DNA sequence: GCCACCGGTGGC
DNA sequence: GCCACCGGTGGC
């Protein structure tokens, strides 16, 4: 909402953003790049995790913004960028490493398909300087959450770290760089700090699972809440918290996004609708490239003459939901 | 019996 | 594709 003023989020530029880490999963070469010069957009938010031994914790995320001429020469890459990563949706640039390894106890999963293994945990909290683009460690989770809450309106600079590192400047080497030893995840900007006495927990799932992470809120009572619905119910049952000022706006279950793009198992293809002869859907022919699916679904679509840019740009276009049956119909 | 962790589903 | 929600379950 407040993102429009961001330099890096302007629609024109967003399309030209590159994902620096789009092939990060393959390890090696691309992992050793430093954030490149001034073309890197400043405010990626990241979280560092590690599934190593929890002594070299940390995972990182970073974000770059390339000039359009780069992209013009690599349309394939550009395609990938759009699918895999939307820098405009991220906006801010922080990263997190756990500066306190003691806090990141090794966790193990215990599922049939996952021969007991150590799960990643947040290794450190890191934020990228909006000026020099170097990653700076944030000493505590609380400080990180404080910075994250306003990262869009109040970009982070090396000077911001003077609160805990009086001497730090953009001339100092980065606290962290992206290398193969860490899992980087880009956090979402402007997430409210949890209410006093509450804790927001981020649990990284094992690689190859159906999702990257889960967020839990732990109430002062110790109760763990795992969705907005549960929070709402809990607050209704405990009006004392509401009286103290706790409100729904202080909760967000948004999870960071891993830069390793195959960390999460892809969801198998789902037909939009099961083939069903009783449904008129199978008797409707395709008329045009635009709007037909909406007709088929019996739902109003965007006005046919409404430009798909701007207000609809973030929405999926109907044709992407084409089922197998539809595809067969269309091709015949 | 609890609960942390995971998969699945539905919606957009 | 992403997100939100919630049921299931193995290990404790």
CSV table of C-alpha atoms (C1' of nucleotides) in Angstrom, one decimal:
chain,number,residue,atom,x,y,z
A,1,UNK,CA,0.0,0.0,0.0
A,2,UNK,CA,2.6,2.4,1.0
A,3,UNK,CA,4.9,1.0,-1.6
A,4,UNK,CA,4.2,3.3,-4.4
A,5,UNK,CA,6.7,5.9,-3.4
A,6,UNK,CA,9.5,3.4,-3.5
A,7,UNK,CA,12.0,4.0,-6.2
A,8,UNK,CA,12.4,0.3,-6.8
A,9,UNK,CA,8.8,-0.4,-6.9
A,10,UNK,CA,7.8,1.9,-9.8
A,11,UNK,CA,6.0,-0.3,-12.3
A,12,UNK,CA,8.4,0.4,-15.1
A,13,UNK,CA,11.4,-0.5,-13.2
A,14,UNK,CA,9.9,-3.5,-11.5
A,15,UNK,CA,9.6,-5.3,-14.8
A,16,UNK,CA,13.3,-5.0,-15.3
A,17,UNK,CA,14.4,-6.2,-12.0
A,18,UNK,CA,16.6,-9.2,-12.0
A,19,UNK,CA,16.7,-11.8,-9.5
A,20,UNK,CA,20.1,-12.2,-8.6
A,21,UNK,CA,19.5,-15.5,-6.9
A,22,UNK,CA,17.3,-17.1,-9.4
A,23,UNK,CA,19.7,-19.9,-9.9
A,24,UNK,CA,21.0,-19.9,-6.5
A,25,UNK,CA,19.9,-23.3,-5.8
A,26,UNK,CA,22.5,-24.7,-8.2
A,27,UNK,CA,25.1,-23.4,-5.8
A,28,UNK,CA,28.6,-22.5,-6.9
A,29,UNK,CA,29.2,-19.7,-9.3
A,30,UNK,CA,26.3,-17.5,-8.7
A,31,UNK,CA,26.7,-17.7,-5.0
A,32,UNK,CA,29.9,-15.9,-4.8
A,33,UNK,CA,28.8,-12.7,-6.4
A,34,UNK,CA,28.8,-9.7,-4.3
A,35,UNK,CA,25.9,-7.3,-4.5
A,36,UNK,CA,26.9,-5.4,-7.6
A,37,UNK,CA,27.4,-1.8,-7.4
A,38,UNK,CA,24.7,0.8,-7.6
A,39,UNK,CA,22.3,-1.2,-9.6
A,40,UNK,CA,21.3,-3.2,-6.7
A,41,UNK,CA,18.1,-2.0,-5.3
A,42,UNK,CA,18.4,-1.3,-1.7
A,43,UNK,CA,15.7,-2.6,0.4
A,44,UNK,CA,15.4,-6.3,0.1
A,45,UNK,CA,14.4,-7.9,3.4
A,46,UNK,CA,16.0,-11.1,4.2
A,47,UNK,CA,16.3,-13.8,6.8
A,48,UNK,CA,19.3,-16.0,7.2
A,49,UNK,CA,18.9,-19.5,8.1
A,50,UNK,CA,21.1,-22.5,8.3
A,51,UNK,CA,20.7,-26.1,8.2
A,52,UNK,CA,24.3,-26.8,8.8
A,53,UNK,CA,25.4,-27.2,12.3
A,54,UNK,CA,23.8,-24.1,13.7
A,55,UNK,CA,27.2,-22.8,14.4
A,56,UNK,CA,27.6,-21.1,11.1
A,57,UNK,CA,24.1,-20.1,11.0
A,58,UNK,CA,22.6,-17.5,8.8
A,59,UNK,CA,20.8,-17.4,5.5
A,60,UNK,CA,20.6,-14.4,3.4
A,61,UNK,CA,18.6,-12.8,0.7
A,62,UNK,CA,19.4,-10.1,-1.6
A,63,UNK,CA,17.8,-8.3,-4.4
A,64,UNK,CA,19.1,-6.5,-7.4
A,65,UNK,CA,17.7,-4.3,-9.9
A,66,UNK,CA,19.1,-4.3,-13.4
A,67,UNK,CA,19.0,-1.8,-16.1
A,68,UNK,CA,16.5,-2.5,-18.8
A,69,UNK,CA,19.1,-3.0,-21.5
A,70,UNK,CA,20.4,-6.0,-19.6
A,71,UNK,CA,17.0,-7.5,-19.7
A,72,UNK,CA,16.5,-6.9,-23.3
A,73,UNK,CA,19.4,-9.1,-24.0
A,74,UNK,CA,18.1,-11.9,-21.9
A,75,UNK,CA,14.5,-12.2,-22.4
A,76,UNK,CA,14.6,-15.7,-21.1
A,77,UNK,CA,16.0,-14.6,-17.9
A,78,UNK,CA,13.5,-11.8,-17.8
A,79,UNK,CA,10.7,-14.3,-18.1
A,80,UNK,CA,12.0,-16.2,-15.2
A,81,UNK,CA,12.3,-13.1,-13.2
A,82,UNK,CA,8.7,-12.3,-13.6
A,83,UNK,CA,7.6,-15.7,-12.5
A,84,UNK,CA,9.9,-16.3,-9.7
A,85,UNK,CA,10.3,-13.1,-8.1
A,86,UNK,CA,8.6,-9.8,-7.9
A,87,UNK,CA,11.0,-7.3,-6.3
A,88,UNK,CA,8.3,-4.7,-6.2
A,89,UNK,CA,6.4,-7.0,-3.9
A,90,UNK,CA,9.3,-7.2,-1.6
A,91,UNK,CA,10.5,-3.7,-1.7
A,92,UNK,CA,12.7,-3.6,1.3
A,93,UNK,CA,16.0,-5.2,1.9
A,94,UNK,CA,16.8,-6.9,5.1
A,95,UNK,CA,18.3,-10.2,5.9
A,96,UNK,CA,18.5,-12.1,9.0
A,97,UNK,CA,21.1,-14.2,10.6
A,98,UNK,CA,20.9,-15.4,14.1
A,99,UNK,CA,23.5,-13.5,16.0
A,100,UNK,CA,22.7,-15.8,18.9
A,101,UNK,CA,23.2,-19.4,17.9
A,102,UNK,CA,22.3,-20.5,21.4
A,103,UNK,CA,18.8,-19.4,20.5
A,104,UNK,CA,18.6,-21.5,17.5
A,105,UNK,CA,18.3,-24.9,18.9
A,106,UNK,CA,18.7,-27.6,16.4
A,107,UNK,CA,15.3,-28.9,15.4
A,108,UNK,CA,14.5,-32.2,13.8
A,109,UNK,CA,11.6,-33.2,11.8
A,110,UNK,CA,10.2,-36.6,12.3
A,111,UNK,CA,8.1,-37.5,9.4
A,112,UNK,CA,8.1,-40.7,7.4
A,113,UNK,CA,9.3,-39.1,4.3
A,114,UNK,CA,12.0,-37.1,5.9
A,115,UNK,CA,14.5,-39.3,7.6
A,116,UNK,CA,15.1,-37.3,10.7
A,117,UNK,CA,17.2,-34.3,9.7
A,118,UNK,CA,18.1,-31.0,11.1
A,119,UNK,CA,15.8,-28.3,10.2
A,120,UNK,CA,17.0,-24.9,9.2
A,121,UNK,CA,16.5,-22.1,11.7
A,122,UNK,CA,16.9,-18.4,11.5
A,123,UNK,CA,20.6,-17.8,12.0
A,124,UNK,CA,20.8,-14.1,12.0
A,125,UNK,CA,19.0,-10.9,11.2
A,126,UNK,CA,20.4,-8.7,8.5
A,127,UNK,CA,19.4,-5.6,6.8
A,128,UNK,CA,20.8,-4.1,3.6
A,129,UNK,CA,22.0,-0.5,3.6
A,130,UNK,CA,20.0,1.6,1.2
A,131,UNK,CA,23.1,3.5,0.3
A,132,UNK,CA,25.9,1.0,-0.1
A,133,UNK,CA,23.9,-2.2,-0.3
A,134,UNK,CA,26.0,-4.0,2.2
A,135,UNK,CA,24.3,-6.4,4.5
A,136,UNK,CA,24.5,-5.4,8.2
A,137,UNK,CA,23.8,-7.7,11.0
A,138,UNK,CA,21.1,-6.7,13.4
A,139,UNK,CA,21.9,-7.6,17.0
A,140,UNK,CA,18.5,-8.9,18.1
A,141,UNK,CA,15.3,-10.1,16.7
A,142,UNK,CA,13.5,-7.3,18.4
A,143,UNK,CA,15.6,-4.7,16.8
A,144,UNK,CA,15.1,-6.4,13.5
A,145,UNK,CA,11.4,-6.4,13.9
A,146,UNK,CA,11.5,-2.7,14.8
A,147,UNK,CA,13.4,-1.9,11.6
A,148,UNK,CA,11.3,-4.1,9.5
A,149,UNK,CA,8.1,-2.5,10.7
A,150,UNK,CA,9.0,0.8,9.0
A,151,UNK,CA,11.6,-0.2,6.5
A,152,UNK,CA,9.7,1.3,3.6
A,153,UNK,CA,9.2,4.7,5.1
A,154,UNK,CA,12.5,4.7,7.0
A,155,UNK,CA,15.1,3.0,4.9
A,156,UNK,CA,18.0,1.4,6.7
A,157,UNK,CA,21.5,2.9,6.4
A,158,UNK,CA,24.8,2.0,7.9
A,159,UNK,CA,24.4,5.0,10.1
A,160,UNK,CA,21.2,3.5,11.5
A,161,UNK,CA,23.4,0.9,13.1
A,162,UNK,CA,25.2,3.5,15.1
A,163,UNK,CA,22.8,2.7,17.9
A,164,UNK,CA,24.8,-0.5,18.4
A,165,UNK,CA,27.9,0.1,16.3
A,166,UNK,CA,29.0,3.6,16.7
A,167,UNK,CA,31.8,3.4,14.1
A,168,UNK,CA,30.1,1.7,11.3
A,169,UNK,CA,30.0,3.3,7.9
A,170,UNK,CA,29.5,2.4,4.3
A,171,UNK,CA,33.2,2.2,3.9
A,172,UNK,CA,33.3,-0.8,6.1
A,173,UNK,CA,33.2,-4.2,4.5
A,174,UNK,CA,29.9,-6.0,4.6
A,175,UNK,CA,29.0,-8.1,7.6
A,176,UNK,CA,27.8,-10.8,5.4
A,177,UNK,CA,27.9,-11.8,1.8
A,178,UNK,CA,26.0,-14.4,0.0
A,179,UNK,CA,27.8,-17.7,-0.2
A,180,UNK,CA,26.8,-21.3,-0.5
A,181,UNK,CA,26.9,-22.0,3.2
A,182,UNK,CA,23.6,-20.2,3.9
A,183,UNK,CA,20.1,-20.3,3.0
A,184,UNK,CA,18.8,-16.9,2.2
A,185,UNK,CA,15.2,-15.8,2.4
A,186,UNK,CA,13.8,-12.4,1.6
A,187,UNK,CA,11.5,-11.2,4.3
A,188,UNK,CA,8.4,-9.0,3.8
A,189,UNK,CA,8.7,-5.4,4.7
A,190,UNK,CA,6.5,-3.5,7.1
A,191,UNK,CA,5.3,-6.2,9.3
A,192,UNK,CA,4.0,-4.8,12.6
A,193,UNK,CA,6.0,-5.7,15.7
A,194,UNK,CA,4.1,-8.2,17.8
A,195,UNK,CA,2.3,-6.7,20.8
A,196,UNK,CA,4.3,-6.4,24.0
A,197,UNK,CA,4.6,-9.7,25.7
A,198,UNK,CA,3.8,-11.6,22.5
A,199,UNK,CA,6.4,-13.3,20.3
A,200,UNK,CA,6.3,-13.9,16.6
A,201,UNK,CA,8.0,-17.2,15.7
A,202,UNK,CA,9.2,-18.1,12.3
A,203,UNK,CA,9.8,-21.8,11.7
A,204,UNK,CA,11.6,-22.8,8.6
A,205,UNK,CA,10.4,-26.0,7.2
A,206,UNK,CA,12.6,-28.8,5.7
A,207,UNK,CA,13.6,-28.6,2.1
A,208,UNK,CA,11.3,-30.3,-0.3
A,209,UNK,CA,8.2,-29.6,1.7
A,210,UNK,CA,5.0,-28.0,0.5
A,211,UNK,CA,5.9,-24.6,1.9
A,212,UNK,CA,8.9,-22.7,3.1
A,213,UNK,CA,8.0,-21.7,6.6
A,214,UNK,CA,5.3,-21.1,9.2
A,215,UNK,CA,4.6,-18.1,11.4
A,216,UNK,CA,3.3,-18.6,14.9
A,217,UNK,CA,2.4,-16.0,17.5
A,218,UNK,CA,2.9,-17.0,21.1
A,219,UNK,CA,0.6,-15.2,23.5
A,220,UNK,CA,1.8,-14.1,26.9
A,221,UNK,CA,-0.1,-17.1,28.2
A,222,UNK,CA,2.1,-19.4,26.0
A,223,UNK,CA,-0.8,-20.2,23.7
A,224,UNK,CA,0.4,-20.6,20.1
A,225,UNK,CA,-1.7,-19.2,17.4
A,226,UNK,CA,-1.2,-20.0,13.8
A,227,UNK,CA,-3.7,-18.0,11.7
A,228,UNK,CA,-5.5,-14.7,11.8
A,229,UNK,CA,-8.7,-16.7,12.5
A,230,UNK,CA,-7.1,-18.2,15.6
A,231,UNK,CA,-5.9,-14.8,16.7
A,232,UNK,CA,-9.2,-13.3,16.3
A,233,UNK,CA,-10.9,-16.0,18.2
A,234,UNK,CA,-8.3,-15.8,20.9
A,235,UNK,CA,-8.7,-12.1,21.3
A,236,UNK,CA,-12.5,-12.5,21.5
A,237,UNK,CA,-12.0,-15.0,24.3
A,238,UNK,CA,-9.5,-12.7,26.0
A,239,UNK,CA,-10.9,-9.2,25.8
A,240,UNK,CA,-8.4,-8.1,28.4
A,241,UNK,CA,-5.8,-8.1,25.6
A,242,UNK,CA,-8.0,-6.0,23.5
A,243,UNK,CA,-8.5,-3.6,26.4
A,244,UNK,CA,-4.7,-3.3,26.6
A,245,UNK,CA,-4.6,-2.3,23.0
A,246,UNK,CA,-3.8,-5.5,21.2
A,247,UNK,CA,-5.4,-5.5,17.8
A,248,UNK,CA,-5.5,-7.6,14.7
A,249,UNK,CA,-3.3,-5.1,12.8
A,250,UNK,CA,-0.4,-6.2,14.9
A,251,UNK,CA,-0.4,-9.6,13.4
A,252,UNK,CA,0.9,-10.9,10.1
A,253,UNK,CA,1.4,-14.4,9.1
A,254,UNK,CA,3.4,-13.5,6.0
A,255,UNK,CA,6.4,-15.7,5.5
A,256,UNK,CA,9.7,-14.9,3.8
A,257,UNK,CA,10.5,-16.2,0.5
A,258,UNK,CA,13.5,-18.5,-0.1
A,259,UNK,CA,16.0,-17.3,-2.6
A,260,UNK,CA,16.7,-20.9,-3.5
A,261,UNK,CA,13.9,-21.3,-5.8
A,262,UNK,CA,13.5,-25.1,-5.6
A,263,UNK,CA,13.6,-25.2,-1.8
A,264,UNK,CA,9.9,-25.7,-1.8
A,265,UNK,CA,8.3,-28.6,-3.7
A,266,UNK,CA,6.2,-27.4,-6.6
A,267,UNK,CA,2.6,-28.1,-6.3
A,268,UNK,CA,1.3,-30.6,-8.8
A,269,UNK,CA,-0.8,-29.2,-11.6
A,270,UNK,CA,-4.4,-28.8,-10.6
A,271,UNK,CA,-7.1,-28.7,-13.2
A,272,UNK,CA,-9.3,-25.7,-12.6
A,273,UNK,CA,-12.4,-27.9,-12.7
A,274,UNK,CA,-12.9,-31.6,-12.8
A,275,UNK,CA,-14.4,-32.7,-16.1
A,276,UNK,CA,-18.1,-33.0,-15.6
A,277,UNK,CA,-20.5,-33.6,-18.4
A,278,UNK,CA,-23.3,-32.1,-16.4
A,279,UNK,CA,-21.5,-28.8,-16.3
A,280,UNK,CA,-22.2,-26.5,-19.2
A,281,UNK,CA,-18.6,-25.7,-19.1
A,282,UNK,CA,-17.8,-28.5,-21.5
A,283,UNK,CA,-20.1,-27.2,-24.1
A,284,UNK,CA,-18.8,-23.7,-24.2
A,285,UNK,CA,-16.5,-22.9,-27.0
A,286,UNK,CA,-13.7,-20.5,-26.9
A,287,UNK,CA,-14.4,-17.3,-28.5
A,288,UNK,CA,-11.7,-15.0,-27.7
A,289,UNK,CA,-8.4,-14.8,-25.9
A,290,UNK,CA,-9.8,-12.6,-23.3
A,291,UNK,CA,-12.6,-13.1,-20.8
A,292,UNK,CA,-13.8,-16.4,-22.0
A,293,UNK,CA,-12.8,-18.4,-19.0
A,294,UNK,CA,-14.7,-16.0,-16.9
A,295,UNK,CA,-17.8,-16.7,-18.9
A,296,UNK,CA,-17.2,-20.3,-18.6
A,297,UNK,CA,-17.0,-20.1,-14.8
A,298,UNK,CA,-20.1,-18.1,-14.7
A,299,UNK,CA,-18.3,-15.3,-12.9
A,300,UNK,CA,-18.0,-11.8,-14.0
A,301,UNK,CA,-14.6,-11.0,-15.2
A,302,UNK,CA,-12.9,-7.7,-15.7
A,303,UNK,CA,-14.6,-5.5,-18.3
A,304,UNK,CA,-13.5,-6.6,-21.7
A,305,UNK,CA,-12.1,-3.2,-22.5
A,306,UNK,CA,-10.4,-2.6,-19.3
A,307,UNK,CA,-6.7,-2.5,-19.8
A,308,UNK,CA,-5.1,-5.3,-18.0
A,309,UNK,CA,-2.3,-3.2,-16.8
A,310,UNK,CA,-2.5,-1.2,-13.6
A,311,UNK,CA,-5.4,-2.3,-11.6
A,312,UNK,CA,-5.4,-5.8,-12.8
A,313,UNK,CA,-1.7,-6.3,-13.2
A,314,UNK,CA,-1.3,-8.4,-10.1
A,315,UNK,CA,-4.1,-10.7,-10.9
A,316,UNK,CA,-3.9,-13.9,-12.7
A,317,UNK,CA,-5.3,-13.8,-16.1
A,318,UNK,CA,-8.1,-16.2,-16.7
A,319,UNK,CA,-6.3,-18.2,-19.4
A,320,UNK,CA,-3.7,-19.3,-16.9
A,321,UNK,CA,-6.3,-21.4,-15.2
A,322,UNK,CA,-7.3,-23.3,-18.2
A,323,UNK,CA,-7.9,-26.9,-17.4
A,324,UNK,CA,-6.8,-29.9,-19.5
A,325,UNK,CA,-10.3,-30.1,-20.9
A,326,UNK,CA,-10.2,-26.5,-21.9
A,327,UNK,CA,-6.9,-26.8,-23.5
A,328,UNK,CA,-8.0,-29.8,-25.5
A,329,UNK,CA,-11.1,-27.9,-26.5
A,330,UNK,CA,-9.1,-24.9,-27.5
A,331,UNK,CA,-6.6,-26.7,-29.6
A,332,UNK,CA,-9.1,-28.7,-31.5
B,1,DG,C1',-2.5,-36.6,25.4
B,2,DC,C1',0.0,-32.8,23.6
B,3,DC,C1',2.2,-30.4,20.0
B,4,DA,C1',5.5,-29.3,16.4
B,5,DC,C1',5.8,-30.0,11.9
B,6,DC,C1',3.9,-31.3,7.7
B,7,DG,C1',0.6,-31.9,3.6
B,8,DG,C1',-3.5,-30.6,1.4
B,9,DT,C1',-7.0,-27.7,-0.1
B,10,DG,C1',-9.4,-23.7,-1.6
B,11,DG,C1',-9.2,-19.1,-3.1
B,12,DC,C1',-7.3,-15.5,-5.5
C,1,DG,C1',2.0,-19.0,-8.7
C,2,DC,C1',1.2,-17.3,-3.9
C,3,DC,C1',-1.4,-17.2,0.3
C,4,DA,C1',-4.3,-18.6,4.3
C,5,DC,C1',-6.1,-22.1,6.9
C,6,DC,C1',-6.4,-26.2,9.2
C,7,DG,C1',-6.3,-31.4,9.8
C,8,DG,C1',-3.2,-35.3,10.6
C,9,DT,C1',0.3,-37.6,13.0
C,10,DG,C1',4.8,-39.2,14.9
C,11,DG,C1',7.5,-38.5,18.7
C,12,DC,C1',7.7,-37.1,23.1
